[in-house]
Tab-separated table of C-alpha atoms and ligand atoms in Angstrom:
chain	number	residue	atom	x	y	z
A	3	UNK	CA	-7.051	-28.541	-3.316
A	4	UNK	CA	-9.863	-30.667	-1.792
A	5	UNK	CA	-13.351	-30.193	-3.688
A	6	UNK	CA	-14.833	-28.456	-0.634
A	7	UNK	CA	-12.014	-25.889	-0.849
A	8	UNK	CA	-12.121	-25.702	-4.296
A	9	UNK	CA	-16.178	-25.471	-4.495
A	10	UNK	CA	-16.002	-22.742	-1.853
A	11	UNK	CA	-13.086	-20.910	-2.781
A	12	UNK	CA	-13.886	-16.952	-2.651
A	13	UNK	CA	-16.873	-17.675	-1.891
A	14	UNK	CA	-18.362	-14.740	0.949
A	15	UNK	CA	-20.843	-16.924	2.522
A	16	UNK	CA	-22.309	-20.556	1.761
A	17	UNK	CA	-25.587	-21.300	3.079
A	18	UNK	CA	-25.438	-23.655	5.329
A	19	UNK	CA	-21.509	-25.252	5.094
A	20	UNK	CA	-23.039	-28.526	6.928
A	21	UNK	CA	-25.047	-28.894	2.888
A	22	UNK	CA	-22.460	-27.596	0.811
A	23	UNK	CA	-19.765	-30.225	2.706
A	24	UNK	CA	-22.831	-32.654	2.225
A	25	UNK	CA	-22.701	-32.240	-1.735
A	26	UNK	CA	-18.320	-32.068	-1.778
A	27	UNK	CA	-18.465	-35.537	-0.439
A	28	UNK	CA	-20.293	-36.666	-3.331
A	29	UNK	CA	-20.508	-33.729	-6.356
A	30	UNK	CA	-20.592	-35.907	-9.646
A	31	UNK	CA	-23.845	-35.486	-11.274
A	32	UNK	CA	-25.154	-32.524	-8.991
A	33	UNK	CA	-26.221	-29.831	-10.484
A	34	UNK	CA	-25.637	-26.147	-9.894
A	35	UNK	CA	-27.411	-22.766	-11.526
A	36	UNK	CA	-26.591	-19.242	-11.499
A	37	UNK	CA	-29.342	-17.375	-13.667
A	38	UNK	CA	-28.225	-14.053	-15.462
A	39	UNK	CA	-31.125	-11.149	-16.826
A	40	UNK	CA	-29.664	-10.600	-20.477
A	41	UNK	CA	-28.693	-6.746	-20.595
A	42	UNK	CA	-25.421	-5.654	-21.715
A	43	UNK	CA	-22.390	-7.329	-22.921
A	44	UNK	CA	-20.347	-9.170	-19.844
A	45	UNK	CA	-18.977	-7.378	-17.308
A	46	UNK	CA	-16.452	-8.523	-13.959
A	47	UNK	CA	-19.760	-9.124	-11.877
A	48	UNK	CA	-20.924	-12.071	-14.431
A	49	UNK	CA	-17.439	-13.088	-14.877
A	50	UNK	CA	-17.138	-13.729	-10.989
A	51	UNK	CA	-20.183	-16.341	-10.705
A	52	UNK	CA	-18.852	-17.600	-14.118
A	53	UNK	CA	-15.353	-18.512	-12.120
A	54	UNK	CA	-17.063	-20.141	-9.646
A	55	UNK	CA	-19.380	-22.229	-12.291
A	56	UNK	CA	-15.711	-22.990	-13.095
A	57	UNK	CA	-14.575	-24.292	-9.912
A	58	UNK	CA	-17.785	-26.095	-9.600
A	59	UNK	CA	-17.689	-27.768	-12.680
A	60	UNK	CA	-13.983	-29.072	-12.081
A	61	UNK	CA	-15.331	-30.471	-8.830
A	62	UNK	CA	-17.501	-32.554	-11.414
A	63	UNK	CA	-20.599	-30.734	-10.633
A	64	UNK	CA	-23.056	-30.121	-13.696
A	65	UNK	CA	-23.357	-26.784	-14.420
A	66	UNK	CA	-26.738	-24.577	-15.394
A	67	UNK	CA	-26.435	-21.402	-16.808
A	68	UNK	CA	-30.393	-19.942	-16.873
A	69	UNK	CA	-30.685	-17.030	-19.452
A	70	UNK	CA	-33.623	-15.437	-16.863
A	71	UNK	CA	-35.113	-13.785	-20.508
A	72	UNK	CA	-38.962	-13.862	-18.497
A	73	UNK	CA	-36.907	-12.133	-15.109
A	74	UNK	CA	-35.325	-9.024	-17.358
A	75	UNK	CA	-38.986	-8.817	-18.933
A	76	UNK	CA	-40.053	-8.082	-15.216
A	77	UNK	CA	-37.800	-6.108	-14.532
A	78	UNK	CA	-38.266	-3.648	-17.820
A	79	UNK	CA	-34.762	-4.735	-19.720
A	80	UNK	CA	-36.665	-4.870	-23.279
A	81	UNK	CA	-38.994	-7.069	-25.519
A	82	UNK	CA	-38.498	-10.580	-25.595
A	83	UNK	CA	-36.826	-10.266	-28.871
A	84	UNK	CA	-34.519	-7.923	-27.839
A	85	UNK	CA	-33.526	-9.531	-24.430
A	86	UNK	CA	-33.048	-13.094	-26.320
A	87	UNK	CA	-30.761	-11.470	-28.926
A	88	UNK	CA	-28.805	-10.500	-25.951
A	89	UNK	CA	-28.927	-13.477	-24.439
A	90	UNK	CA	-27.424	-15.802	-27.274
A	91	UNK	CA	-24.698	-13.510	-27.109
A	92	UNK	CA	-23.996	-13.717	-23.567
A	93	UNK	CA	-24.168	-17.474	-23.963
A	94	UNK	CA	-21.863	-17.249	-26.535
A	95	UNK	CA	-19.343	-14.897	-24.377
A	96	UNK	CA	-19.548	-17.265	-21.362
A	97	UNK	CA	-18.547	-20.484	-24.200
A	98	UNK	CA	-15.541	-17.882	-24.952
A	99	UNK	CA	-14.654	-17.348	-21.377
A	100	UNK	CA	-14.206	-20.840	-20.286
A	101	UNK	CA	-17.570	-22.548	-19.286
A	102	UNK	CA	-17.368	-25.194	-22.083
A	103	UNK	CA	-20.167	-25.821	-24.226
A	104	UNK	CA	-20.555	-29.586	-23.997
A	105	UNK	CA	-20.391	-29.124	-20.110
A	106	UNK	CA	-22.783	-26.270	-19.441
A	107	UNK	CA	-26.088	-26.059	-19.714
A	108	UNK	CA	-27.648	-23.373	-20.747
A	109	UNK	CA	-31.399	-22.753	-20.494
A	110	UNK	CA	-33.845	-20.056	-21.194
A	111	UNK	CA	-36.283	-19.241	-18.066
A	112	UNK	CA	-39.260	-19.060	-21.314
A	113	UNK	CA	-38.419	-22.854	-21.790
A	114	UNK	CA	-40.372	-23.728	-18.404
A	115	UNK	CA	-41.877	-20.711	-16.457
A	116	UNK	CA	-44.386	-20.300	-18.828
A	117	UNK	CA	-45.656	-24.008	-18.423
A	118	UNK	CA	-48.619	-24.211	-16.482
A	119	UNK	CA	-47.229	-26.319	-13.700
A	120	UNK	CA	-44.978	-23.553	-13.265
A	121	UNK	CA	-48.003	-21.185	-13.577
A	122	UNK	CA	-49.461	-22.664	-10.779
A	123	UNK	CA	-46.750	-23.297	-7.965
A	124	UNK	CA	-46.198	-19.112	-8.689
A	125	UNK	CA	-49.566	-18.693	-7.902
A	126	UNK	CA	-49.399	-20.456	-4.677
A	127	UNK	CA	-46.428	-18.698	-3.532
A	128	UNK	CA	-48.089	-15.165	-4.162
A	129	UNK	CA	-50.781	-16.727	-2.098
A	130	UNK	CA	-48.577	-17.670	0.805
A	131	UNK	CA	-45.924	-15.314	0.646
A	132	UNK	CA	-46.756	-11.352	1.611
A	133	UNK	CA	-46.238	-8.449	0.264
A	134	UNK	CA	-43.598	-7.306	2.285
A	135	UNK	CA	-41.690	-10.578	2.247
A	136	UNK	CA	-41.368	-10.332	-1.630
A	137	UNK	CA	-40.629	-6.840	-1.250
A	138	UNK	CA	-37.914	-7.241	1.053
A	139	UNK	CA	-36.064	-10.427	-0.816
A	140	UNK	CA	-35.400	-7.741	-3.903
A	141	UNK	CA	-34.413	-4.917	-1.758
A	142	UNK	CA	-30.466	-4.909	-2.696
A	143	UNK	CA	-31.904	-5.772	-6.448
A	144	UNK	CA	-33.737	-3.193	-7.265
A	145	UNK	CA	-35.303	0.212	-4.992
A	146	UNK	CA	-38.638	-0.376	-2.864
A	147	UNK	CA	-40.358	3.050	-3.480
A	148	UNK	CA	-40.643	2.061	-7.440
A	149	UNK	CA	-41.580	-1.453	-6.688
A	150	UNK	CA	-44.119	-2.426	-9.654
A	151	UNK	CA	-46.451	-5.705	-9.361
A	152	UNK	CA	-43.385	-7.434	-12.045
A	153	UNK	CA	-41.235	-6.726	-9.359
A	154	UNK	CA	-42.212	-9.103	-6.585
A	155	UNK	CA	-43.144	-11.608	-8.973
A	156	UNK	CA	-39.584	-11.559	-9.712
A	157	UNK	CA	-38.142	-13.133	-6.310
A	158	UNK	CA	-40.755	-16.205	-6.173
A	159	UNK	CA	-40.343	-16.874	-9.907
A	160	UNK	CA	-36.111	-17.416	-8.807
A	161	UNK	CA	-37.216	-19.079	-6.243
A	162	UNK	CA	-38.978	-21.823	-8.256
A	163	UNK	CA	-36.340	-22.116	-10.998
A	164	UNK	CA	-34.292	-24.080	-8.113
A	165	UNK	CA	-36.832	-26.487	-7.961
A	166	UNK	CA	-37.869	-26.890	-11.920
A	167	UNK	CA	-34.221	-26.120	-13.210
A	168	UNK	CA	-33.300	-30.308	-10.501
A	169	UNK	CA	-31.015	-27.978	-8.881
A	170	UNK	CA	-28.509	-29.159	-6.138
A	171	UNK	CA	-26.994	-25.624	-5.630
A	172	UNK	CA	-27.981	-21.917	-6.002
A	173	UNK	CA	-25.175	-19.571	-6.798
A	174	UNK	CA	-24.832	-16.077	-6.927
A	175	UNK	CA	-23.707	-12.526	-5.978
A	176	UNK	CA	-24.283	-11.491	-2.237
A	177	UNK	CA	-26.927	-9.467	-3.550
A	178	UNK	CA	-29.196	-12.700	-4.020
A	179	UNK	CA	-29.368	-13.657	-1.008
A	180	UNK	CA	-32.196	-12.604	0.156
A	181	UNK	CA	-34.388	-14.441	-2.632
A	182	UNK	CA	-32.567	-17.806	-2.071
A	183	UNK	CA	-33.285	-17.309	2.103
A	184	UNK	CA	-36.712	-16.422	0.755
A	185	UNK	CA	-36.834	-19.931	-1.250
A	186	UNK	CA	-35.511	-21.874	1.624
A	187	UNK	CA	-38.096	-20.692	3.506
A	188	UNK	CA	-41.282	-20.915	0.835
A	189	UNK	CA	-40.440	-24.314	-1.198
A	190	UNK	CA	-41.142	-26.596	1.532
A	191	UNK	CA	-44.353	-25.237	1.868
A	192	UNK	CA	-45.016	-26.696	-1.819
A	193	UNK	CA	-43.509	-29.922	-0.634
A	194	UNK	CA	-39.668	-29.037	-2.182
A	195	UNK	CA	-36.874	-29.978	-0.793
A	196	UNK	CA	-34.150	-26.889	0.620
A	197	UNK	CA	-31.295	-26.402	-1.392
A	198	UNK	CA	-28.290	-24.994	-0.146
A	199	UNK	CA	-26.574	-21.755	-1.753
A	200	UNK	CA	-23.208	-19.874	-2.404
A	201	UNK	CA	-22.369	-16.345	-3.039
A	202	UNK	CA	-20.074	-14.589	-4.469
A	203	UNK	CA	-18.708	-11.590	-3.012
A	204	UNK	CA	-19.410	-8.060	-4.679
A	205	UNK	CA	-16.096	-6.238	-5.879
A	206	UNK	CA	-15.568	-2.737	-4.746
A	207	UNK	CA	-15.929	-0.262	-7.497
A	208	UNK	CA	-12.546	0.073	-9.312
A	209	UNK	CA	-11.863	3.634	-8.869
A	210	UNK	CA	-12.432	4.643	-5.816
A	211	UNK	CA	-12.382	1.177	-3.498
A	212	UNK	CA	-15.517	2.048	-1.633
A	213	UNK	CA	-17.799	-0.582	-0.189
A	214	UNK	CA	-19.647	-3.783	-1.722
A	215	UNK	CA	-20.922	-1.988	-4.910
A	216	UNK	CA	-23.819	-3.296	-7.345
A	217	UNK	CA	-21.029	-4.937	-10.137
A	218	UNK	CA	-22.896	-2.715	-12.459
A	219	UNK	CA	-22.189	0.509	-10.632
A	220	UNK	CA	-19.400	2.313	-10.721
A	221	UNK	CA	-16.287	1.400	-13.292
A	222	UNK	CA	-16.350	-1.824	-14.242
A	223	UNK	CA	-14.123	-3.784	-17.011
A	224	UNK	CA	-16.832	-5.707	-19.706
A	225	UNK	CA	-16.185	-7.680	-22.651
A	226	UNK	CA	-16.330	-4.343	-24.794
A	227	UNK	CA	-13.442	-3.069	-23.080
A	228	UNK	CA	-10.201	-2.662	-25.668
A	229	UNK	CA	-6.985	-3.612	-24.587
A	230	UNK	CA	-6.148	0.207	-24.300
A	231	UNK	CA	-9.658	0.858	-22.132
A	232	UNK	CA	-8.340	-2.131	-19.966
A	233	UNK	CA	-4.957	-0.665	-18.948
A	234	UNK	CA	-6.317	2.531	-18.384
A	235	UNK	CA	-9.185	1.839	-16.105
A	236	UNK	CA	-7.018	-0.480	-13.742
A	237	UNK	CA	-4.426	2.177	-14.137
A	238	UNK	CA	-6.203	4.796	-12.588
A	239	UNK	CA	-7.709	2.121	-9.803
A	240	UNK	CA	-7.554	2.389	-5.853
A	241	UNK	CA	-4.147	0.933	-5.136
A	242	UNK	CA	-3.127	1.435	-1.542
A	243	UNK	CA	-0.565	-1.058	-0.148
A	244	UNK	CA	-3.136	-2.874	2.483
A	245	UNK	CA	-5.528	-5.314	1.715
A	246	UNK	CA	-7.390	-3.558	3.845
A	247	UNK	CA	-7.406	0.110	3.648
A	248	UNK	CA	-9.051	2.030	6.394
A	249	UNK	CA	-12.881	2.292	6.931
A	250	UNK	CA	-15.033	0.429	4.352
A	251	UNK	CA	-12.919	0.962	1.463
A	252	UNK	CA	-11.292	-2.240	0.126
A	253	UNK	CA	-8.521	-2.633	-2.404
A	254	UNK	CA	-10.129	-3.267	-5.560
A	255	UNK	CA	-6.480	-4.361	-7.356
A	256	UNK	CA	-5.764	-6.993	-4.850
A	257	UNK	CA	-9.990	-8.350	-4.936
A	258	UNK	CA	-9.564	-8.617	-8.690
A	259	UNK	CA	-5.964	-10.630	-8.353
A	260	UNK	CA	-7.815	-13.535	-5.822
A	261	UNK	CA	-11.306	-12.875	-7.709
A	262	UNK	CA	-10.262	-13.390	-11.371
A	263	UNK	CA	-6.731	-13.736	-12.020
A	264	UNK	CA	-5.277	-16.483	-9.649
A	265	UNK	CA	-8.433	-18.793	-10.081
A	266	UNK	CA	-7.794	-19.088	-13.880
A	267	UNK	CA	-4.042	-18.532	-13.861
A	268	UNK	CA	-1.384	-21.321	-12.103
A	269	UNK	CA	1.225	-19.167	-12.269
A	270	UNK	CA	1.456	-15.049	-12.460
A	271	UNK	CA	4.859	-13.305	-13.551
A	272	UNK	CA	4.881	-9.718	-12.739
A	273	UNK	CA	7.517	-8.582	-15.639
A	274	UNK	CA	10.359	-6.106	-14.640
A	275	UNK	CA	13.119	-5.025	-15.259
A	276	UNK	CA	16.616	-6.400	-13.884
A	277	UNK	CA	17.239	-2.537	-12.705
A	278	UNK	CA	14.596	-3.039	-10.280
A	279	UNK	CA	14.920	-6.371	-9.842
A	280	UNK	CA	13.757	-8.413	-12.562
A	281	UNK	CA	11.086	-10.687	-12.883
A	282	UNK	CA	8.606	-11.849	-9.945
A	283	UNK	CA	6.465	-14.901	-9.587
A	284	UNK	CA	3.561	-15.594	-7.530
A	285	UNK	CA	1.778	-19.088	-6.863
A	286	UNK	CA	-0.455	-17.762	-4.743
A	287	UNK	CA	-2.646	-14.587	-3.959
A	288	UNK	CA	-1.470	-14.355	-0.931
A	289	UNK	CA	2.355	-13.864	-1.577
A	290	UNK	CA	1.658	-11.583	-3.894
A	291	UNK	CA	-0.577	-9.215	-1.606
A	292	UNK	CA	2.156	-10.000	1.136
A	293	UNK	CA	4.899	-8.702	-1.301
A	294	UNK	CA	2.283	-5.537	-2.267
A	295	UNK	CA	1.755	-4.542	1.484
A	296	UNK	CA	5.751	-4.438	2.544
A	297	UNK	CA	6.926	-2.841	-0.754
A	298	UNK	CA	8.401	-5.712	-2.764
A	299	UNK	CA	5.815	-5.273	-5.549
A	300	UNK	CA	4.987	-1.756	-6.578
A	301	UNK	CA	1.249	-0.768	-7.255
A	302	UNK	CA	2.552	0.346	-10.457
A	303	UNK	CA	3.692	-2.881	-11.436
A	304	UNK	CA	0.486	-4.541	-9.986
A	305	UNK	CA	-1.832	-2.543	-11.911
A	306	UNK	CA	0.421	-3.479	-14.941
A	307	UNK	CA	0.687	-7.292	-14.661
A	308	UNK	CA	-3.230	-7.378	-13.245
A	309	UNK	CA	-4.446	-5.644	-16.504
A	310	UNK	CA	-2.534	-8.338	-18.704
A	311	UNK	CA	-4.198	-11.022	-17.035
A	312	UNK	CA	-7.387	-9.552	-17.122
A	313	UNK	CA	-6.906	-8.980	-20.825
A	314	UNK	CA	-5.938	-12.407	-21.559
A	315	UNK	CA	-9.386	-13.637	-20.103
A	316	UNK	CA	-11.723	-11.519	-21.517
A	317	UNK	CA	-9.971	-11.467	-25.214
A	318	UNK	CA	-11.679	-14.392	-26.623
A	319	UNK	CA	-15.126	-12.882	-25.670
A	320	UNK	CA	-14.042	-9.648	-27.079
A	321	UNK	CA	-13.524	-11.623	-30.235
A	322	UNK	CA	-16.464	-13.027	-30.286
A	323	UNK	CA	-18.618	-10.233	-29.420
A	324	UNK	CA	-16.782	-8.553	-32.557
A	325	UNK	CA	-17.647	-11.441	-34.855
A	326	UNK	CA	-21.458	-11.229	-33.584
A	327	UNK	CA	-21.544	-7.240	-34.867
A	328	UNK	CA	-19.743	-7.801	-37.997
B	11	IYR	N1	-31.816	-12.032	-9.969
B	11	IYR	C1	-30.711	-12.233	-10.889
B	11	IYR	C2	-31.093	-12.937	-12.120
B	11	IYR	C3	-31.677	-14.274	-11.846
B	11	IYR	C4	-30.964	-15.151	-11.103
B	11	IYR	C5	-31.428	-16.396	-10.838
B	11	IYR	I1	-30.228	-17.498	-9.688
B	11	IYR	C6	-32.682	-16.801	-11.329
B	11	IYR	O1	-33.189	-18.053	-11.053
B	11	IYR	C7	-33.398	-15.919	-12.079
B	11	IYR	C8	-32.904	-14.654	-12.305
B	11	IYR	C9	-30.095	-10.856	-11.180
B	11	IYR	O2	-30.270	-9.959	-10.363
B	11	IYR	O3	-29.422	-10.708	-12.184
């Protein structure tokens, strides 16, 4: 695969390609950043902007992972204490799940947005950026009519970190893109360059398949999950044979096959049985949604090979979030 492919793999949109096939042609040393609030133990939404971190660190990008401890203080997720215990062990989940210690990054948002540099550029952006701007860039984050002061802080704070975090690239969810338009369009007023951005796309919720749901709606699979709690929740997920099933539904089996499993997997066997037809073997995600949609491979057997994959990736964080509570 060519870097641009593989830095833009699954990606939904990448703002603008013309930057992002600027950077492929020449990725080593570049740095790219997704930022995380600590709450919770991982869950599929992380673990999706963690794959691409992945891919992007394989192109020979450097990769920043910012534990945004000051943005879940905004946004009411605990005391500092309690949202830096959680941070150290999401840091040490993502180390489990792949993103290699001595290649990552990872940096706490306290470590420079309370300098008073920092301090200052914020201030300047409050002063040139309106209400209803900042409002409007944390819309799909968090509700309007609840809106405290902390909460439009929030977007122009992210919007700096590009800047003081040397960043090359901004990734996320689709749900962030409104704050990195937002800091395309306020850090050249401070005299920063534009960065481009990536983002990821949101998985339907498991169960039923409807829409672009907030990865923490809904039923999710997390890092907590036991092997048992695994096979049951994609078990009872939205199978239908398309990719895409009618109205806005989607087919959350097949999004979690090209999201997760065939980016970290070369090769996935589907076990069965010789009776009905013994083993199959899929390369790529699209063969194997090909051979879902005409009947080859049963939804049965889908669910039962997806869940084994899924295992396999999040067991070594589940062992390490057990070690941590022990
Ligand atoms: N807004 C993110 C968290 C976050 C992301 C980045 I990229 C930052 O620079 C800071 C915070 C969320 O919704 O989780």
């Amino acid at each position: 695969m060519d870097t641009y492919d593989l830095m833009t793999r699954n990606a939904e949109e990448v703002v603008t390609d013309e930057e992002v096939r600027e950077l492929a042609d020449d990725p080593d040393g570049k740095r790219a950043y997704v930022g995380y609030e600590p709450s919770g133990v991982l869950h599929l939404g992380h673990l999706l902007t963690a794959n691409k971190l992945i891919d992007l660190q394989e192109a020979g990008m450097e990769v920043v992972v910012l534990l945004a401890d000051v943005h879940a203080y905004l946004n009411d997720k605990g005391t500092f204490e309690e949202i830096r215990e959680t941070a150290e062990r999401m840091k040490a989940q993502f180390i489990a799940y792949g993103l290699e210690e001595a290649q990552t990054e990872f940096v706490y948002g306290s470590e420079f947005q309370l300098d008073e540099e920092f301090a200052l550029d914020l201030y300047e952006l409050e002063v040139s950026t309106t209400l209803n701007r900042a409002q409007r860039a944390m819309a799909e984050i968090q509700g309007g009519e609840t809106a405290k002061v902390s909460h439009v802080v929030y977007p122009l704070m992210q919007a700096l970190d590009i800047e003081y975090l040397d960043l090359d690239l901004a990734v996320g969810g689709l749900d962030q893109r409104k704050v990195h338009m937002l800091a395309r369009e306020e850090l050249p007023e401070l005299g920063y360059d534009v960065r481009p951005a990536l983002h990821t796309p949101i998985v339907a919720d498991l169960e039923s398949g409807e829409g672009k749901m907030s990865s923490s709606q809904g039923v999710t699979i997390s890092m907590e999950d036991s092997t048992e709690d695994l096979e049951a929740k994609v078990n009872s997920a939205f199978c239908p044979p398309t990719r895409d099933p009618e109205g806005d539904l989607e087919n959350p089996v097949l999004e979690l096959f090209e999201y997760h499993v065939f980016p970290r997997f070369e090769e996935i066997v589907v076990e069965r049985p010789e009776k009905y037809g013994g083993d199959l073997s899929y390369e790529s995600y699209d063969d194997l949604a090909a051979d879902l949609e005409s009947g080859e491979l049963h939804p049965a057997d889908a669910k039962g090979t997806l869940a084994s994959y899924l295992d396999e990736l999040i067991a070594p964080g589940r062992e390490k979030l057990r070690e941590l509570r022990s």
